[in-house]
C-alpha atoms as one frame of an Amber mdcrd trajectory, in Angstrom:
protein
  22.596   2.954   2.283  20.718   5.978   3.643  17.840   5.273   1.250  17.797
   1.605   2.303  17.564   2.622   5.943  14.589   4.883   5.190  12.918   2.047
   3.280  13.622  -0.408   6.072  11.925   2.041   8.484   8.866   2.200   6.251
   8.713  -1.551   6.075   9.124  -1.894   9.805   6.267   0.561  10.486   3.814
  -2.312  10.266   5.439  -3.908  13.328   4.337  -1.004  15.489   1.169  -1.340
  17.593  -1.920  -0.039  15.823  -2.270   3.727  16.055   1.251   4.236  17.416
   1.826   7.523  15.645   0.613   6.220  12.316  -2.599   8.241  12.454  -0.964
  11.644  12.911  -2.847  14.017  10.622  -1.107  15.576   7.648  -2.445  18.085
   5.108  -3.069  16.614   1.654  -0.588  17.501  -1.040   0.177  16.915  -4.725
   2.550  14.101  -5.430   2.932  14.559  -9.175   0.515  15.487 -11.892  -2.986
  14.234 -11.098  -1.850  12.134  -8.096  -2.295  13.389  -4.528  -1.443  12.151
  -1.060  -4.593  12.082   1.097  -3.534   9.647   3.824  -2.079   9.876   7.288
   1.505  10.257   8.493   2.260   6.544   8.480  -0.657   5.021   6.578  -0.725
   5.786   2.885  -3.733   6.708   0.782  -3.490   8.208  -2.730  -6.094   9.953
  -4.900  -5.686   9.838  -8.673  -7.911  12.355 -10.382  -9.502  12.994 -13.752
 -12.441  15.043 -15.090 -14.344  11.779 -15.545 -13.919  10.485 -12.018 -11.255
   9.562  -9.516  -9.477   6.484  -8.116  -8.592   6.170  -4.428  -6.017   3.700
  -3.104  -6.537   2.385   0.443  -8.740   3.677   3.241  -6.691   3.631   6.436
  -8.219   2.696   9.807 -11.994   2.704  10.271 -11.768   6.128  11.891  -9.519
   7.400   9.088 -12.349   7.545   6.554 -13.639  10.965   7.593 -10.169  12.389
   7.552  -9.388  11.015   4.078 -12.700  12.337   2.786 -11.910  15.757   4.278
  -8.495  15.707   2.618 -10.102  14.999  -0.760 -12.463  17.939  -0.285  -9.617
  20.217   0.873  -7.902  19.577  -2.483 -11.074  20.758  -4.231 -12.324  17.374
  -5.339 -15.605  15.634  -4.534 -15.657  12.344  -2.662 -18.735  11.464  -4.740
 -16.528  11.507  -7.871 -14.430   8.603  -6.595 -15.446   5.709  -8.829 -13.027
   2.996  -7.696 -11.366   2.269  -4.329  -8.312   0.008  -4.666  -6.980  -1.979
  -1.727  -3.426  -3.108  -1.070  -4.109  -5.716   1.652  -6.826  -6.614   4.126
  -5.461  -5.364   7.440  -7.539  -2.867   9.394  -5.053  -0.029   8.947  -5.494
  -0.180   5.138  -8.964  -1.680   4.710 -10.733  -0.407   7.829 -11.967   2.851
   6.327 -12.944   1.512   2.950 -16.581   0.669   3.815 -17.298   4.237   4.947
 -15.483   5.777   2.004 -17.486   3.500  -0.261 -20.703   4.656   1.432 -19.726
   8.291   0.935 -18.701   7.890  -2.711 -20.696   4.940  -4.085 -17.400   3.590
  -5.481 -16.652  -0.012  -6.411 -13.912  -1.631  -4.354 -11.191  -3.497  -6.262
  -8.539  -5.954  -5.089  -7.359  -9.519  -5.629 -10.025 -12.274  -5.417  -8.943
 -13.452  -1.968  -8.771  -9.888  -0.691 -12.243  -9.154  -2.063 -13.590 -12.110
  -0.113 -11.890 -10.857   3.071 -13.171  -7.307   2.482 -16.698  -8.649   2.143
 -16.410 -10.726   5.337 -14.588  -8.009   7.287 -11.672 -10.247   8.312  -8.412
 -11.436   6.794  -7.900 -15.145   6.194  -6.354 -17.529   8.750  -3.305 -17.973
   6.520  -2.257 -14.395   7.358   1.032 -14.327   9.330  -0.529 -11.687  11.612
  -3.951 -13.414  11.948  -3.723 -13.888  15.759  -3.351 -10.135  16.238  -5.955
  -8.935  13.709  -9.405  -7.528  14.441 -12.502  -7.422  12.220 -13.151  -4.308
  10.156 -16.325  -2.921   8.517 -17.521  -5.012   5.590 -17.636  -3.533   2.094
 -20.423  -3.576  -0.485 -19.922  -3.677  -4.264 -16.589  -5.180  -5.227 -14.625
  -6.282  -8.224 -11.779  -8.850  -8.266  -8.772  -8.016 -10.377  -6.267 -10.386
 -11.961  -2.532 -10.054 -11.682  -1.442  -7.587 -14.342  -4.972  -6.409 -15.093
  -5.673  -2.753 -15.773  -8.608  -0.984 -14.102  -9.861   2.232 -15.679 -11.864
   5.358 -14.877 -12.073   7.653 -17.868  -8.496   8.344 -18.951  -6.993   6.827
 -15.797  -5.419   3.384 -16.083  -4.023   1.590 -13.014  -2.366  -1.825 -13.202
  -2.623  -4.397 -10.452   0.527  -6.301  -9.538   0.123  -9.086  -7.039   2.735
  -8.699  -4.305   2.200 -11.452  -1.730   4.273 -12.180   1.371   3.107  -9.709
   4.002  -0.270 -11.220   3.159  -1.028 -13.940   0.667  -3.280 -11.693  -1.444
  -1.580  -8.282  -1.392  -1.648  -6.035  -4.456   0.523  -3.116  -5.462  -0.728
  -0.563  -7.972   1.089   1.201 -10.810   0.040   4.063 -13.090   1.454   7.107
 -14.921   0.985  10.712 -13.863   2.000  13.593 -16.104   2.735  17.283 -15.621
   4.257  19.881 -17.912   4.774  17.301 -20.627   6.701  14.827 -18.432   5.152
  11.537 -17.246   6.289   9.599 -14.216   5.798   5.911 -13.380   3.983   5.886
 -10.035   3.800   2.877  -7.730   1.722   2.415  -4.583   3.770  -0.341  -2.996
   2.030  -2.839  -0.770   3.787  -3.746   2.491   6.647  -6.215   2.134   7.396
  -6.436   5.825   7.979  -9.978   7.153   6.107  -9.321  10.376   3.960 -11.941
  12.114   2.120 -12.766  15.327   4.045 -14.241  18.215   4.846 -17.898  17.583
   4.611 -17.707  13.824   7.774 -18.844  12.077   8.373 -17.910   8.430  10.884
 -20.742   8.301   7.948 -23.191   8.767   6.083 -21.659   5.806   8.117 -22.100
   2.639   5.116 -21.057   0.551   5.120 -17.610   2.237   8.889 -17.273   1.730
   8.339 -18.102  -1.945   5.586 -15.457  -2.086   8.112 -12.825  -0.933  10.475
 -14.060  -3.663   7.784 -13.583  -6.258   7.120 -10.051  -5.013  10.840  -9.196
  -5.198  10.834 -10.242  -8.842   7.806  -8.042  -9.452   9.385  -4.995  -7.846
  12.686  -5.507  -9.560  10.925  -5.319 -12.930   8.538  -2.431 -12.270   9.159
   0.984 -13.833   9.296   3.065 -10.681   9.960   6.824 -10.790   7.880   7.534
  -7.655   7.197   5.009  -4.913   4.531   5.572  -2.275   4.786   2.851   0.369
   1.696   1.560   2.105   3.435   2.828   5.264   5.294   5.913   4.061   7.054
   8.755   5.739   4.612  11.330   4.398   6.679  14.282   5.609   9.552  13.173
   3.409   7.216  12.695   0.442   5.854  16.200   0.979   9.349  17.704   1.136
  10.480  15.863  -2.011   7.343  16.970  -3.880   7.819  20.588  -2.783  11.474
  20.537  -3.913  10.565  18.856  -7.182  12.835  15.912  -6.328  10.154  13.255
  -5.843  11.090  11.568  -9.150  14.231   9.561  -8.540  16.441   7.411 -10.707
  13.792   4.785 -11.409  15.241   2.344  -8.876  12.990   3.005  -5.921  11.085
  -0.302  -6.268  14.316  -2.309  -6.512  15.566  -0.733  -3.304  12.207  -1.386
  -1.612  12.493  -5.035  -2.509  16.150  -5.167  -1.431  15.313  -3.773   2.025
  12.580  -6.355   2.462  14.846  -9.180   1.294  17.387  -8.167   3.997  14.659
  -8.001   6.644  13.345 -11.439   5.658  16.836 -12.925   5.624  17.466 -11.581
   9.124  14.120 -12.895  10.355  14.801 -16.399   8.951  18.304 -16.471  10.402
  16.961 -15.474  13.812  14.263 -18.166  13.710  16.713 -20.898  12.703  19.225
 -19.853  15.368  16.509 -20.026  18.021  15.561 -23.546  16.892  19.034 -24.972
  17.428
């Protein structure tokens, strides 16, 4: 139950007003093997490294780009060696800094086809449950659409895209393996699964969105998942677990992440239906 409460907090982080503590700076740190946390306190960004180039996941707010770039350099890596920037979903707290990070690195941006279109236009689609509260973000350049289950590669690095809709219709979670001292861990950068929406939006009026959440729960229940990094993590806890060598759990982190979201969605739907009576 304690773990579920922590996951529920991470999911609920997206309901906070933009910048409400999410941008607190944190020093970068090693997660496991060649994977490093380079994001902010409440907005995740992960660097996966190799001698042949790096992969970055998410870019934070527009003003986060310089901080993420500095974190990469602090770890001893070059921003110019980032070859791919992967995006979870097209809200400004995850996609806002991508354009600048792309300018600094020359990387290709990768996400689902609908997300790529939104990243190029600088605005999420009108089907987004939070659309009424969203603001435009800087538009990206070179981009590549990825299919559900497709693997993207940089040298020896291989990261698999798993569509995880619900929070947005085009969200993507990313999975890969990181190894150290002969042991490999299944790593997952988990897209938001928070059923949060603008005022007046009712999930109970959008069965297709509810079904999207159900699809994502199935995805997370099947994913190998030794280490989960939520799009809105508690980075201090991640750091402490990494320092103690306890970051790798029992493989059930993704299932618990989905279970927490399922409970949040169930409560949201019940509240909506009660209000309609």
